[in-house]
């Protein structure tokens, strides 16, 4: 068993995407959405660009521009593509029209629930939930409050990535064979497939935000 207190795994690591990047104007987003759908259905049917070009009469260059969102295809062109791919023309607009959801949970209104393995005085509040979505990822944010010592602490193990942000109190938290001392302001980011959970409650009450993310299954 290893007891760890300070970890800085992200030092010098470059982010793969800019969280402040703005998308192109809405007209451009429509072109990209159409292009993605055309490419997705072509690949699903294992049709090459050359084969689609031959069946539609559209040049390979034009098809490339359409699939990359670099041109605005006419309705006639879209109908030609729809016929060649045997899909309704409305299919090409699906990605553009999908709703983007948001959940606003007021203070104290999170859904309190029982989590397998929990003990008395271990309170879990689900702060919001969005089901099937375009990102392909499910995220579950919990506010966890521990108010009394227990003779047994739950050990969890599940798919996905989990982030813990300590708000109040002090907890020794287990991840696999390691123990991390979590104090207010500390963050623990880990692979949730390893056994994890509070090992010892040092200072109560303890309260932390737990965010679990995992792939969306279809």
Coordinates of C-alpha atoms in Angstrom, one line a residue:
X1 CA 0.0 0.0 0.0
X2 CA 1.3 3.4 -0.9
X3 CA 0.1 6.7 0.7
X4 CA 0.3 9.6 -1.7
X5 CA -0.4 13.3 -1.0
X6 CA 0.8 15.4 -3.9
X7 CA 0.5 14.4 -7.6
X8 CA 1.1 16.6 -10.6
X9 CA 0.7 14.4 -13.7
X10 CA -0.5 17.2 -15.9
X11 CA 2.6 19.4 -15.7
X12 CA 3.7 20.4 -19.2
X13 CA 0.8 18.5 -20.9
X14 CA -0.7 20.3 -23.8
X15 CA -4.5 20.2 -24.2
X16 CA -5.9 18.5 -27.3
X17 CA -8.7 21.0 -27.8
X18 CA -9.4 24.7 -27.0
X19 CA -12.4 24.9 -24.7
X20 CA -12.9 28.5 -25.7
X21 CA -12.9 27.8 -29.5
X22 CA -16.1 29.1 -31.2
X23 CA -17.7 27.1 -33.9
X24 CA -18.2 28.5 -37.4
X25 CA -21.4 30.5 -38.1
X26 CA -24.6 28.4 -38.2
X27 CA -24.6 28.2 -42.0
X28 CA -21.2 26.6 -41.9
X29 CA -22.3 24.2 -39.2
X30 CA -25.1 23.0 -41.5
X31 CA -22.7 22.3 -44.3
X32 CA -20.5 20.3 -41.9
X33 CA -23.4 18.4 -40.5
X34 CA -24.6 17.4 -44.0
X35 CA -21.1 16.4 -45.0
X36 CA -20.7 14.2 -41.9
X37 CA -24.0 12.4 -42.6
X38 CA -23.2 11.8 -46.3
X39 CA -19.7 10.4 -45.4
X40 CA -21.2 8.2 -42.6
X41 CA -23.8 6.6 -44.8
X42 CA -21.4 6.1 -47.6
X43 CA -18.9 4.4 -45.3
X44 CA -21.7 2.4 -43.6
X45 CA -22.6 1.0 -47.0
X46 CA -18.9 0.4 -47.9
X47 CA -19.2 2.7 -51.0
X48 CA -16.1 4.5 -52.2
X49 CA -16.1 8.1 -53.3
X50 CA -15.3 6.9 -56.8
X51 CA -18.3 4.6 -56.8
X52 CA -20.6 7.3 -55.4
X53 CA -19.3 9.6 -58.0
X54 CA -20.2 7.1 -60.8
X55 CA -23.7 6.5 -59.5
X56 CA -24.6 10.1 -58.9
X57 CA -22.7 11.8 -61.8
X58 CA -21.1 14.2 -59.2
X59 CA -17.4 14.7 -59.5
X60 CA -15.0 13.2 -56.9
X61 CA -13.9 16.7 -56.1
X62 CA -17.5 17.9 -55.5
X63 CA -18.2 14.9 -53.3
X64 CA -15.0 15.7 -51.3
X65 CA -16.1 19.3 -50.8
X66 CA -19.6 18.1 -49.7
X67 CA -18.2 15.5 -47.2
X68 CA -15.8 18.1 -45.7
X69 CA -18.4 20.8 -45.3
X70 CA -16.7 23.1 -47.8
X71 CA -19.7 23.7 -50.0
X72 CA -23.5 24.2 -49.8
X73 CA -25.0 21.4 -51.9
X74 CA -28.3 22.2 -53.7
X75 CA -31.5 20.4 -52.9
X76 CA -31.2 18.6 -56.2
X77 CA -27.7 17.4 -55.3
X78 CA -28.9 16.2 -51.9
X79 CA -31.8 14.4 -53.5
X80 CA -29.4 12.7 -55.9
X81 CA -27.2 11.6 -53.0
X82 CA -30.2 10.4 -51.0
X83 CA -31.4 8.3 -53.9
X84 CA -27.9 6.8 -54.4
X85 CA -27.5 6.0 -50.6
X86 CA -31.2 4.9 -50.3
X87 CA -31.9 7.2 -47.4
X88 CA -34.5 10.0 -46.9
X89 CA -33.1 13.4 -47.8
X90 CA -34.0 14.6 -44.2
X91 CA -31.3 12.2 -42.9
X92 CA -28.6 14.6 -44.0
X93 CA -30.0 17.3 -41.6
X94 CA -30.2 15.1 -38.6
X95 CA -26.9 16.1 -37.0
X96 CA -27.8 19.8 -37.4
X97 CA -31.3 19.5 -35.9
X98 CA -30.4 17.4 -32.8
X99 CA -31.2 19.2 -29.6
X100 CA -28.4 20.1 -27.2
X101 CA -29.6 19.6 -23.6
X102 CA -28.7 21.5 -20.4
X103 CA -29.8 20.6 -16.9
X104 CA -30.0 23.3 -14.2
X105 CA -30.2 21.9 -10.6
X106 CA -30.8 24.5 -7.9
X107 CA -29.0 24.3 -4.6
X108 CA -30.3 21.5 -2.4
X109 CA -32.5 20.0 -5.2
X110 CA -30.2 17.2 -6.3
X111 CA -31.8 13.7 -6.4
X112 CA -30.8 11.8 -3.3
X113 CA -30.3 8.1 -4.1
X114 CA -29.0 4.9 -2.8
X115 CA -25.8 3.6 -4.3
X116 CA -24.9 -0.1 -4.1
X117 CA -22.5 -0.7 -1.2
X118 CA -23.2 2.6 0.6
X119 CA -23.6 2.8 4.4
X120 CA -25.6 5.0 6.7
X121 CA -24.5 8.6 6.9
X122 CA -23.1 8.4 3.3
X123 CA -25.3 10.7 1.2
X124 CA -25.2 10.7 -2.6
X125 CA -27.0 13.5 -4.5
X126 CA -27.2 13.3 -8.3
X127 CA -26.8 16.9 -9.5
X128 CA -28.1 16.3 -13.1
X129 CA -28.3 13.8 -15.9
X130 CA -28.4 13.9 -19.7
X131 CA -29.1 10.6 -21.4
X132 CA -28.4 9.9 -25.1
X133 CA -26.5 12.8 -26.7
X134 CA -24.3 13.7 -29.6
X135 CA -21.0 13.5 -27.6
X136 CA -21.2 9.8 -27.2
X137 CA -20.3 10.2 -23.5
X138 CA -22.5 9.9 -20.3
X139 CA -21.6 12.1 -17.4
X140 CA -22.9 11.7 -13.9
X141 CA -22.1 14.5 -11.3
X142 CA -22.7 13.6 -7.7
X143 CA -22.4 15.6 -4.4
X144 CA -21.2 13.2 -1.8
X145 CA -21.5 13.9 1.9
X146 CA -20.0 11.8 4.7
X147 CA -21.2 12.8 8.1
X148 CA -20.3 10.0 10.5
X149 CA -17.6 7.3 10.8
X150 CA -18.5 3.8 9.7
X151 CA -16.9 0.4 10.5
X152 CA -16.9 -0.4 6.8
X153 CA -16.3 1.8 3.8
X154 CA -17.7 0.9 0.3
X155 CA -15.3 0.1 -2.4
X156 CA -16.5 0.9 -5.9
X157 CA -15.3 -0.4 -9.3
X158 CA -17.0 0.6 -12.6
X159 CA -16.2 1.6 -16.1
X160 CA -15.1 5.1 -17.1
X161 CA -13.2 8.0 -15.7
X162 CA -13.9 9.7 -12.3
X163 CA -12.9 13.1 -11.0
X164 CA -13.2 14.0 -7.3
X165 CA -13.0 17.5 -6.1
X166 CA -12.8 17.9 -2.3
X167 CA -14.9 20.7 -0.8
X168 CA -14.9 20.1 2.9
X169 CA -13.4 17.8 5.5
X170 CA -10.5 15.5 5.0
X171 CA -10.5 11.9 3.7
X172 CA -7.9 9.2 2.9
X173 CA -9.1 7.9 -0.5
X174 CA -8.1 4.6 -1.9
X175 CA -7.5 4.0 -5.6
X176 CA -6.1 0.5 -6.3
X177 CA -3.2 0.0 -3.9
X178 CA -2.6 3.7 -3.4
X179 CA -4.0 6.0 -0.7
X180 CA -4.5 9.7 -1.4
X181 CA -5.0 12.3 1.4
X182 CA -7.8 14.6 0.1
X183 CA -8.2 18.1 1.6
X184 CA -10.4 21.0 0.5
X185 CA -9.4 22.2 -3.0
X186 CA -7.7 18.8 -3.8
X187 CA -8.6 16.9 -7.0
X188 CA -8.2 13.2 -7.7
X189 CA -8.7 12.1 -11.4
X190 CA -8.6 8.4 -12.0
X191 CA -9.5 5.3 -14.0
X192 CA -12.7 4.1 -12.2
X193 CA -12.1 0.4 -13.2
X194 CA -9.7 0.1 -10.3
X195 CA -11.2 -0.5 -6.8
X196 CA -11.7 2.9 -5.2
X197 CA -13.5 4.6 -2.3
X198 CA -12.9 6.4 1.1
X199 CA -10.4 4.5 3.2
X200 CA -10.5 6.6 6.3
X201 CA -12.5 9.7 7.3
X202 CA -10.0 12.1 8.9
X203 CA -12.1 15.2 9.4
X204 CA -15.9 15.3 9.3
X205 CA -18.2 16.3 7.8
X206 CA -16.6 15.5 4.5
X207 CA -18.1 16.7 1.3
X208 CA -16.8 16.3 -2.3
X209 CA -17.9 16.5 -5.9
X210 CA -17.7 13.2 -7.8
X211 CA -18.0 13.3 -11.6
X212 CA -18.2 10.0 -13.4
X213 CA -17.9 9.8 -17.3
X214 CA -18.2 6.7 -19.4
X215 CA -19.0 5.8 -23.1
X216 CA -22.6 5.9 -24.2
X217 CA -23.9 2.6 -25.3
X218 CA -26.4 2.2 -28.1

